CSV table of N, CA and C in Angstrom, one decimal:
chain,number,residue,atom,x,y,z
B,1241,MET,N,0.8,-1.2,0.0
B,1241,MET,CA,0.0,0.0,0.0
B,1241,MET,C,0.9,1.2,0.0
B,1242,THR,N,0.5,2.2,-0.7
B,1242,THR,CA,1.3,3.4,-0.8
B,1242,THR,C,1.0,4.3,0.4
B,1243,GLU,N,1.8,5.3,0.6
B,1243,GLU,CA,1.6,6.1,1.7
B,1243,GLU,C,0.3,6.9,1.6
B,1244,SER,N,-0.1,7.4,0.5
B,1244,SER,CA,-1.3,8.2,0.3
B,1244,SER,C,-2.5,7.3,0.5
B,1245,ALA,N,-2.4,6.0,0.1
B,1245,ALA,CA,-3.5,5.1,0.3
B,1245,ALA,C,-3.7,4.8,1.7
B,1246,SER,N,-2.6,4.6,2.5
B,1246,SER,CA,-2.7,4.4,3.9
B,1246,SER,C,-3.3,5.6,4.6
B,1247,ASP,N,-3.0,6.8,4.2
B,1247,ASP,CA,-3.5,8.0,4.8
B,1247,ASP,C,-5.0,8.1,4.5
B,1248,ALA,N,-5.4,7.7,3.3
B,1248,ALA,CA,-6.8,7.8,2.9
B,1248,ALA,C,-7.6,6.8,3.7
B,1249,ALA,N,-7.0,5.6,4.0
B,1249,ALA,CA,-7.7,4.6,4.8
B,1249,ALA,C,-7.9,5.1,6.2
B,1250,ARG,N,-6.8,5.7,6.8
B,1250,ARG,CA,-6.9,6.2,8.2
B,1250,ARG,C,-8.0,7.3,8.2
B,1251,THR,N,-8.0,8.2,7.3
B,1251,THR,CA,-9.0,9.3,7.2
B,1251,THR,C,-10.4,8.7,7.2
B,1252,ALA,N,-10.6,7.7,6.3
B,1252,ALA,CA,-11.9,7.1,6.2
B,1252,ALA,C,-12.3,6.4,7.5
B,1253,SER,N,-11.4,5.7,8.1
B,1253,SER,CA,-11.8,5.0,9.4
B,1253,SER,C,-12.0,6.1,10.5
B,1254,GLY,N,-11.2,7.1,10.5
B,1254,GLY,CA,-11.4,8.2,11.5
B,1254,GLY,C,-12.7,8.9,11.3
B,1255,GLY,N,-13.2,9.1,10.1
B,1255,GLY,CA,-14.5,9.7,9.8
B,1255,GLY,C,-15.6,8.8,10.3
B,1256,ALA,N,-15.5,7.5,10.1
B,1256,ALA,CA,-16.5,6.6,10.6
B,1256,ALA,C,-16.6,6.6,12.2
B,1257,GLY,N,-15.4,6.7,12.8
B,1257,GLY,CA,-15.4,6.8,14.3
B,1257,GLY,C,-16.0,8.1,14.8
B,1258,THR,N,-15.7,9.1,14.0
B,1258,THR,CA,-16.3,10.4,14.4
B,1258,THR,C,-17.8,10.4,14.3
B,1259,ARG,N,-18.3,9.8,13.2
B,1259,ARG,CA,-19.7,9.6,13.0
B,1259,ARG,C,-20.4,8.8,14.1
B,1260,ARG,N,-19.7,7.7,14.4
B,1260,ARG,CA,-20.2,6.8,15.5
B,1260,ARG,C,-20.3,7.6,16.8
B,1261,ALA,N,-19.2,8.3,17.1
B,1261,ALA,CA,-19.2,9.1,18.4
B,1261,ALA,C,-20.4,10.2,18.4
B,1262,ALA,N,-20.6,10.8,17.2
B,1262,ALA,CA,-21.7,11.8,17.1
B,1262,ALA,C,-23.0,11.1,17.3
B,1263,GLY,N,-23.1,9.9,16.7
B,1263,GLY,CA,-24.4,9.1,16.8
B,1263,GLY,C,-24.6,8.7,18.2
B,1264,LEU,N,-23.6,8.3,19.0
B,1264,LEU,CA,-23.7,8.0,20.4
B,1264,LEU,C,-24.1,9.2,21.2
B,1265,LEU,N,-23.5,10.3,20.9
B,1265,LEU,CA,-23.8,11.5,21.6
B,1265,LEU,C,-25.3,11.9,21.4
B,1266,ASP,N,-25.7,11.8,20.1
B,1266,ASP,CA,-27.1,12.1,19.8
B,1266,ASP,C,-28.1,11.2,20.5
B,1267,ALA,N,-27.7,9.9,20.6
B,1267,ALA,CA,-28.6,8.9,21.3
B,1267,ALA,C,-28.6,9.2,22.8
B,1268,ALA,N,-27.5,9.6,23.3
B,1268,ALA,CA,-27.4,10.0,24.8
B,1268,ALA,C,-28.3,11.2,25.0
B,1269,ARG,N,-28.2,12.2,24.1
B,1269,ARG,CA,-29.0,13.4,24.3
B,1269,ARG,C,-30.5,13.0,24.2
B,1270,ARG,N,-30.9,12.2,23.3
B,1270,ARG,CA,-32.3,11.8,23.1
B,1270,ARG,C,-32.7,11.0,24.4
B,1271,LEU,N,-31.9,10.1,24.9
B,1271,LEU,CA,-32.2,9.4,26.1
B,1271,LEU,C,-32.4,10.3,27.3
B,1272,GLY,N,-31.4,11.2,27.4
B,1272,GLY,CA,-31.5,12.2,28.5
B,1272,GLY,C,-32.8,13.0,28.4
B,1273,GLY,N,-33.1,13.5,27.2
B,1273,GLY,CA,-34.4,14.2,27.0
B,1273,GLY,C,-35.6,13.4,27.3
B,1274,SER,N,-35.6,12.1,26.9
B,1274,SER,CA,-36.7,11.3,27.2
B,1274,SER,C,-36.8,11.1,28.7
B,1275,ALA,N,-35.7,10.9,29.4
B,1275,ALA,CA,-35.7,10.7,30.8
B,1275,ALA,C,-36.2,11.9,31.5
B,1276,LEU,N,-35.8,13.1,31.1
B,1276,LEU,CA,-36.2,14.3,31.6
B,1276,LEU,C,-37.7,14.6,31.4
B,1277,SER,N,-38.2,14.2,30.2
B,1277,SER,CA,-39.6,14.3,29.9
B,1277,SER,C,-40.5,13.4,30.8
B,1278,LEU,N,-40.0,12.2,31.0
B,1278,LEU,CA,-40.6,11.2,31.9
B,1278,LEU,C,-40.7,11.7,33.3
B,1279,ALA,N,-39.6,12.2,33.8
B,1279,ALA,CA,-39.5,12.8,35.2
B,1279,ALA,C,-40.5,14.0,35.3
B,1280,ASN,N,-40.5,14.8,34.3
B,1280,ASN,CA,-41.5,15.9,34.3
B,1280,ASN,C,-42.9,15.5,34.4
B,1281,THR,N,-43.2,14.5,33.6
B,1281,THR,CA,-44.6,13.9,33.6
B,1281,THR,C,-45.0,13.4,34.9
B,1282,ARG,N,-44.1,12.6,35.5
B,1282,ARG,CA,-44.3,12.0,36.8
B,1282,ARG,C,-44.4,13.1,37.9
B,1283,LEU,N,-43.6,14.1,37.8
B,1283,LEU,CA,-43.7,15.2,38.8
B,1283,LEU,C,-45.0,15.9,38.7
B,1284,ALA,N,-45.5,16.1,37.5
B,1284,ALA,CA,-46.8,16.8,37.3
B,1284,ALA,C,-47.9,15.9,37.8
B,1285,LEU,N,-47.8,14.6,37.6
B,1285,LEU,CA,-48.8,13.7,38.2
B,1285,LEU,C,-48.8,13.7,39.7
B,1286,ALA,N,-47.6,13.8,40.3
B,1286,ALA,CA,-47.5,13.9,41.8
B,1286,ALA,C,-48.1,15.2,42.3
B,1287,PHE,N,-47.9,16.3,41.6
B,1287,PHE,CA,-48.5,17.5,42.0
B,1287,PHE,C,-50.0,17.5,41.8
B,1288,LEU,N,-50.5,16.8,40.8
B,1288,LEU,CA,-51.9,16.7,40.6
B,1288,LEU,C,-52.5,15.9,41.7
B,1289,ASP,N,-51.9,14.8,42.1
B,1289,ASP,CA,-52.4,13.9,43.2
B,1289,ASP,C,-52.4,14.8,44.5
B,1290,LEU,N,-51.4,15.5,44.8
B,1290,LEU,CA,-51.4,16.4,46.0
B,1290,LEU,C,-52.5,17.4,45.9
B,1291,SER,N,-52.7,18.0,44.8
B,1291,SER,CA,-53.8,19.0,44.7
B,1291,SER,C,-55.1,18.4,44.9
B,1292,GLU,N,-55.4,17.2,44.3
B,1292,GLU,CA,-56.7,16.5,44.5
B,1292,GLU,C,-56.8,16.2,46.0
B,1293,GLU,N,-55.8,15.7,46.6
B,1293,GLU,CA,-55.9,15.3,48.1
B,1293,GLU,C,-56.2,16.6,48.9
B,1294,ARG,N,-55.5,17.7,48.6
B,1294,ARG,CA,-55.8,18.9,49.3
B,1294,ARG,C,-57.2,19.4,49.2
B,1295,ASP,N,-57.7,19.3,48.0
B,1295,ASP,CA,-59.1,19.7,47.7
B,1295,ASP,C,-60.1,18.8,48.4
B,1296,ARG,N,-59.8,17.5,48.4
B,1296,ARG,CA,-60.7,16.5,49.1
B,1296,ARG,C,-60.7,16.8,50.6
B,1297,LEU,N,-59.5,17.1,51.2
B,1297,LEU,CA,-59.4,17.3,52.6
B,1297,LEU,C,-60.1,18.6,53.0
B,1298,LEU,N,-60.0,19.6,52.1
B,1298,LEU,CA,-60.7,20.9,52.4
B,1298,LEU,C,-62.2,20.8,52.4
B,1299,ARG,N,-62.7,20.0,51.4
B,1299,ARG,CA,-64.1,19.8,51.3
B,1299,ARG,C,-64.6,19.0,52.6
B,1300,LEU,N,-63.8,18.0,52.9
B,1300,LEU,CA,-64.1,17.2,54.1
B,1300,LEU,C,-64.2,18.0,55.3
B,1301,ALA,N,-63.2,18.9,55.5
B,1301,ALA,CA,-63.1,19.8,56.7
B,1301,ALA,C,-64.3,20.7,56.7
B,1302,MET,N,-64.7,21.3,55.6
B,1302,MET,CA,-65.8,22.2,55.5
B,1302,MET,C,-67.1,21.6,55.9
B,1303,PHE,N,-67.3,20.4,55.3
B,1303,PHE,CA,-68.6,19.7,55.6
B,1303,PHE,C,-68.6,19.2,57.0
B,1304,ALA,N,-67.5,18.8,57.5
B,1304,ALA,CA,-67.4,18.3,58.9
B,1304,ALA,C,-67.7,19.4,59.9
B,1305,VAL,N,-67.2,20.6,59.7
B,1305,VAL,CA,-67.5,21.7,60.5
B,1305,VAL,C,-68.9,22.1,60.5
B,1306,ALA,N,-69.5,22.1,59.3
B,1306,ALA,CA,-70.9,22.5,59.1
B,1306,ALA,C,-71.8,21.4,59.8
B,1307,ALA,N,-71.4,20.1,59.6
B,1307,ALA,CA,-72.2,19.1,60.2
B,1307,ALA,C,-72.1,19.1,61.7
B,1308,ALA,N,-70.9,19.3,62.2
B,1308,ALA,CA,-70.8,19.4,63.7
B,1308,ALA,C,-71.5,20.5,64.3
B,1309,THR,N,-71.5,21.7,63.6
B,1309,THR,CA,-72.3,22.8,64.1
B,1309,THR,C,-73.8,22.5,64.1
B,1310,MET,N,-74.3,22.0,63.0
B,1310,MET,CA,-75.7,21.7,63.0
B,1310,MET,C,-76.1,20.6,64.0
B,1311,ILE,N,-75.3,19.6,64.1
B,1311,ILE,CA,-75.6,18.5,65.1
B,1311,ILE,C,-75.6,19.1,66.5
B,1312,ALA,N,-74.6,20.0,66.8
B,1312,ALA,CA,-74.5,20.5,68.1
B,1312,ALA,C,-75.8,21.4,68.4
B,1313,LEU,N,-76.2,22.2,67.5
B,1313,LEU,CA,-77.4,23.0,67.7
B,1313,LEU,C,-78.7,22.1,67.8
B,1314,ALA,N,-78.8,21.0,67.0
B,1314,ALA,CA,-79.9,20.1,67.2
B,1314,ALA,C,-79.9,19.4,68.5
B,1315,LEU,N,-78.7,19.0,69.0
B,1315,LEU,CA,-78.7,18.3,70.2
B,1315,LEU,C,-79.0,19.3,71.4
B,1316,VAL,N,-78.6,20.5,71.3
B,1316,VAL,CA,-78.9,21.5,72.4
B,1316,VAL,C,-80.4,21.7,72.4
B,1317,ALA,N,-81.0,21.8,71.2
B,1317,ALA,CA,-82.5,22.0,71.2
B,1317,ALA,C,-83.2,20.8,71.7
B,1318,ALA,N,-82.8,19.6,71.2
B,1318,ALA,CA,-83.5,18.4,71.7
B,1318,ALA,C,-83.3,18.2,73.2
B,1319,THR,N,-82.1,18.5,73.7
B,1319,THR,CA,-81.9,18.3,75.2
B,1319,THR,C,-82.8,19.3,75.9
B,1320,ALA,N,-82.9,20.5,75.4
B,1320,ALA,CA,-83.8,21.5,76.1
B,1320,ALA,C,-85.2,21.1,76.0
B,1321,LEU,N,-85.7,20.6,74.9
B,1321,LEU,CA,-87.0,20.1,74.7
B,1321,LEU,C,-87.4,19.0,75.7
B,1322,VAL,N,-86.5,18.0,75.8
B,1322,VAL,CA,-86.7,16.9,76.7
B,1322,VAL,C,-86.7,17.3,78.2
B,1323,VAL,N,-85.8,18.2,78.6
B,1323,VAL,CA,-85.7,18.6,79.9
B,1323,VAL,C,-87.0,19.5,80.3
B,1324,VAL,N,-87.4,20.3,79.4
B,1324,VAL,CA,-88.6,21.1,79.6
B,1324,VAL,C,-89.8,20.2,79.7
B,1325,ALA,N,-89.9,19.2,78.9
B,1325,ALA,CA,-91.1,18.3,78.9
B,1325,ALA,C,-91.2,17.5,80.2
B,1326,PHE,N,-90.0,17.2,80.8
B,1326,PHE,CA,-90.0,16.4,82.1
B,1326,PHE,C,-89.6,17.3,83.3
B,1327,TRP,N,-89.8,18.6,83.2
B,1327,TRP,CA,-89.3,19.5,84.2
B,1327,TRP,C,-89.9,19.2,85.6
B,1328,ASP,N,-91.2,19.0,85.7
B,1328,ASP,CA,-91.9,18.9,86.9
B,1328,ASP,C,-91.5,17.6,87.7
B,1329,ASP,N,-91.4,16.5,87.0
B,1329,ASP,CA,-91.2,15.2,87.7
B,1329,ASP,C,-89.8,14.6,87.5
B,1330,TYR,N,-89.3,14.6,86.3
B,1330,TYR,CA,-88.1,13.8,86.1
B,1330,TYR,C,-86.9,14.7,85.4
B,1331,ARG,N,-86.8,15.9,85.9
B,1331,ARG,CA,-85.8,16.8,85.2
B,1331,ARG,C,-84.4,16.2,85.3
B,1332,LEU,N,-83.9,15.6,86.4
B,1332,LEU,CA,-82.6,15.0,86.5
B,1332,LEU,C,-82.4,13.8,85.6
B,1333,HIS,N,-83.5,13.0,85.6
B,1333,HIS,CA,-83.5,11.8,84.7
B,1333,HIS,C,-83.4,12.2,83.2
B,1334,ALA,N,-84.1,13.2,82.9
B,1334,ALA,CA,-84.1,13.7,81.5
B,1334,ALA,C,-82.7,14.3,81.1
B,1335,LEU,N,-82.1,15.0,82.0
B,1335,LEU,CA,-80.8,15.6,81.8
B,1335,LEU,C,-79.8,14.4,81.6
B,1336,ALA,N,-79.9,13.4,82.5
B,1336,ALA,CA,-78.9,12.3,82.5
B,1336,ALA,C,-79.1,11.5,81.2
B,1337,GLY,N,-80.4,11.3,80.7
B,1337,GLY,CA,-80.6,10.6,79.5
B,1337,GLY,C,-80.1,11.3,78.3
B,1338,ALA,N,-80.3,12.6,78.3
B,1338,ALA,CA,-79.9,13.5,77.2
B,1338,ALA,C,-78.3,13.5,77.1
B,1339,THR,N,-77.7,13.6,78.3
B,1339,THR,CA,-76.3,13.6,78.3
B,1339,THR,C,-75.7,12.2,77.8
B,1340,LEU,N,-76.3,11.1,78.3
B,1340,LEU,CA,-75.9,9.8,77.8
B,1340,LEU,C,-76.1,9.7,76.3
B,1341,ALA,N,-77.2,10.1,75.8
B,1341,ALA,CA,-77.4,10.0,74.3
B,1341,ALA,C,-76.4,10.8,73.5
B,1342,ASN,N,-76.1,12.0,74.0
B,1342,ASN,CA,-75.1,12.9,73.4
B,1342,ASN,C,-73.7,12.3,73.4
B,1343,ALA,N,-73.4,11.7,74.6
B,1343,ALA,CA,-72.1,11.0,74.7
B,1343,ALA,C,-71.9,9.9,73.8
B,1344,LEU,N,-73.0,9.1,73.6
B,1344,LEU,CA,-73.0,7.9,72.7
B,1344,LEU,C,-72.9,8.4,71.3
B,1345,ALA,N,-73.6,9.4,70.9
B,1345,ALA,CA,-73.5,10.0,69.6
B,1345,ALA,C,-72.1,10.5,69.3
B,1346,ALA,N,-71.5,11.1,70.3
B,1346,ALA,CA,-70.1,11.7,70.1
B,1346,ALA,C,-69.1,10.5,69.9
B,1347,TRP,N,-69.3,9.4,70.7
B,1347,TRP,CA,-68.4,8.3,70.7
B,1347,TRP,C,-68.5,7.6,69.3
B,1348,TRP,N,-69.7,7.5,68.8
B,1348,TRP,CA,-69.9,6.9,67.5
B,1348,TRP,C,-69.3,7.8,66.4
B,1349,SER,N,-69.4,9.1,66.5
B,1349,SER,CA,-68.9,10.0,65.5
B,1349,SER,C,-67.4,9.9,65.4
B,1350,VAL,N,-66.8,9.9,66.6
B,1350,VAL,CA,-65.3,9.8,66.7
B,1350,VAL,C,-64.8,8.5,66.0
B,1351,ARG,N,-65.5,7.4,66.3
B,1351,ARG,CA,-65.1,6.1,65.7
B,1351,ARG,C,-65.3,6.2,64.2
B,1352,ARG,N,-66.3,6.8,63.7
B,1352,ARG,CA,-66.5,6.9,62.3
B,1352,ARG,C,-65.5,7.8,61.6
B,1353,VAL,N,-65.1,8.9,62.2
B,1353,VAL,CA,-64.0,9.7,61.7
B,1353,VAL,C,-62.7,8.9,61.6
B,1354,ARG,N,-62.4,8.2,62.6
B,1354,ARG,CA,-61.2,7.4,62.6
B,1354,ARG,C,-61.2,6.4,61.5
B,1355,ALA,N,-62.3,5.7,61.3
B,1355,ALA,CA,-62.4,4.7,60.3
B,1355,ALA,C,-62.2,5.4,58.9
B,1356,LEU,N,-62.8,6.6,58.7
B,1356,LEU,CA,-62.7,7.3,57.4
B,1356,LEU,C,-61.2,7.7,57.2
B,1357,VAL,N,-60.5,8.1,58.2
B,1357,VAL,CA,-59.1,8.4,58.1
B,1357,VAL,C,-58.3,7.2,57.7
B,1358,ARG,N,-58.6,6.0,58.3
B,1358,ARG,CA,-57.9,4.8,58.0
B,1358,ARG,C,-58.1,4.3,56.6
B,1359,GLU,N,-59.4,4.5,56.1
B,1359,GLU,CA,-59.8,4.0,54.8
B,1359,GLU,C,-59.3,4.9,53.6
B,1360,ALA,N,-58.8,6.1,53.9
B,1360,ALA,CA,-58.3,7.0,52.9
B,1360,ALA,C,-57.2,6.3,52.1
B,1361,PRO,N,-57.2,6.5,50.8
B,1361,PRO,CA,-56.1,5.9,50.0
B,1361,PRO,C,-54.8,6.6,50.3
B,1362,PRO,N,-53.7,5.8,50.1
B,1362,PRO,CA,-52.4,6.3,50.4
B,1362,PRO,C,-52.1,7.6,49.5
B,1363,LEU,N,-51.4,8.5,50.1
B,1363,LEU,CA,-51.0,9.7,49.4
B,1363,LEU,C,-50.1,9.4,48.2
B,1364,LEU,N,-50.3,10.0,47.1
B,1364,LEU,CA,-49.6,9.8,45.8
B,1364,LEU,C,-49.7,8.3,45.3
B,1365,GLU,N,-50.8,7.7,45.6
B,1365,GLU,CA,-50.9,6.3,45.2
B,1365,GLU,C,-50.8,6.1,43.6
B,1366,THR,N,-51.4,7.0,42.9
B,1366,THR,CA,-51.3,6.9,41.4
B,1366,THR,C,-49.9,7.2,40.9
B,1367,THR,N,-49.3,8.2,41.5
B,1367,THR,CA,-47.9,8.5,41.1
B,1367,THR,C,-46.9,7.3,41.4
B,1368,LEU,N,-47.1,6.7,42.6
B,1368,LEU,CA,-46.2,5.6,42.9
B,1368,LEU,C,-46.4,4.4,42.0
B,1369,ALA,N,-47.7,4.2,41.6
B,1369,ALA,CA,-48.0,3.1,40.7
B,1369,ALA,C,-47.3,3.3,39.4
B,1370,GLU,N,-47.4,4.5,38.9
B,1370,GLU,CA,-46.8,4.9,37.6
B,1370,GLU,C,-45.3,4.8,37.6
B,1371,LEU,N,-44.7,5.2,38.7
B,1371,LEU,CA,-43.2,5.1,38.8
B,1371,LEU,C,-42.8,3.6,38.9
B,1372,GLU,N,-43.6,2.8,39.5
B,1372,GLU,CA,-43.3,1.4,39.6
B,1372,GLU,C,-43.4,0.7,38.2
B,1373,ARG,N,-44.4,1.1,37.4
B,1373,ARG,CA,-44.5,0.6,36.0
B,1373,ARG,C,-43.4,1.1,35.2
B,1374,ASP,N,-42.9,2.4,35.4
B,1374,ASP,CA,-41.8,2.9,34.6
B,1374,ASP,C,-40.5,2.0,35.0
B,1375,ALA,N,-40.4,1.7,36.3
B,1375,ALA,CA,-39.2,1.0,36.7
B,1375,ALA,C,-39.2,-0.4,36.1
B,1376,GLN,N,-40.4,-1.0,36.0
B,1376,GLN,CA,-40.5,-2.4,35.4
B,1376,GLN,C,-40.2,-2.3,33.9
B,1377,VAL,N,-40.6,-1.3,33.2
B,1377,VAL,CA,-40.3,-1.2,31.8
B,1377,VAL,C,-38.8,-1.0,31.6
B,1378,LEU,N,-38.2,-0.2,32.5
B,1378,LEU,CA,-36.7,0.0,32.3
B,1378,LEU,C,-35.9,-1.2,32.7
B,1379,ARG,N,-36.4,-2.1,33.5
B,1379,ARG,CA,-35.7,-3.3,33.9
B,1379,ARG,C,-35.7,-4.3,32.7
B,1380,LYS,N,-36.6,-4.2,31.8
B,1380,LYS,CA,-36.7,-5.2,30.7
B,1380,LYS,C,-35.6,-5.0,29.7
């Protein structure tokens, strides 16, 4: 092989190596962009889950306060009605019965609230499920 032919062969192989390196760099950029896009999507999903949970808790708190206020007013009125109805003969019995009924209602309400809190779905459940699916796809 002549010297110029050997230089031409080196230049040709160097050009292929440069193209391969550029192709790898482009692939790495695309992979990085895809990973960043995936992370962005999952982060947006996490914020959406948090926003929905915040809204649900706010609605729950508003209705709980409204319900508690109305229940308290109704219980006061019912207690007063019972005590006034039995004022002459059984006022202490009427007060004791109304107190017991109110205490039982409060106990049941507290148990129900605790059950609702325990039954609430885990925070970010959808996001965590999507991340697990992404991890499984990447493991393949």
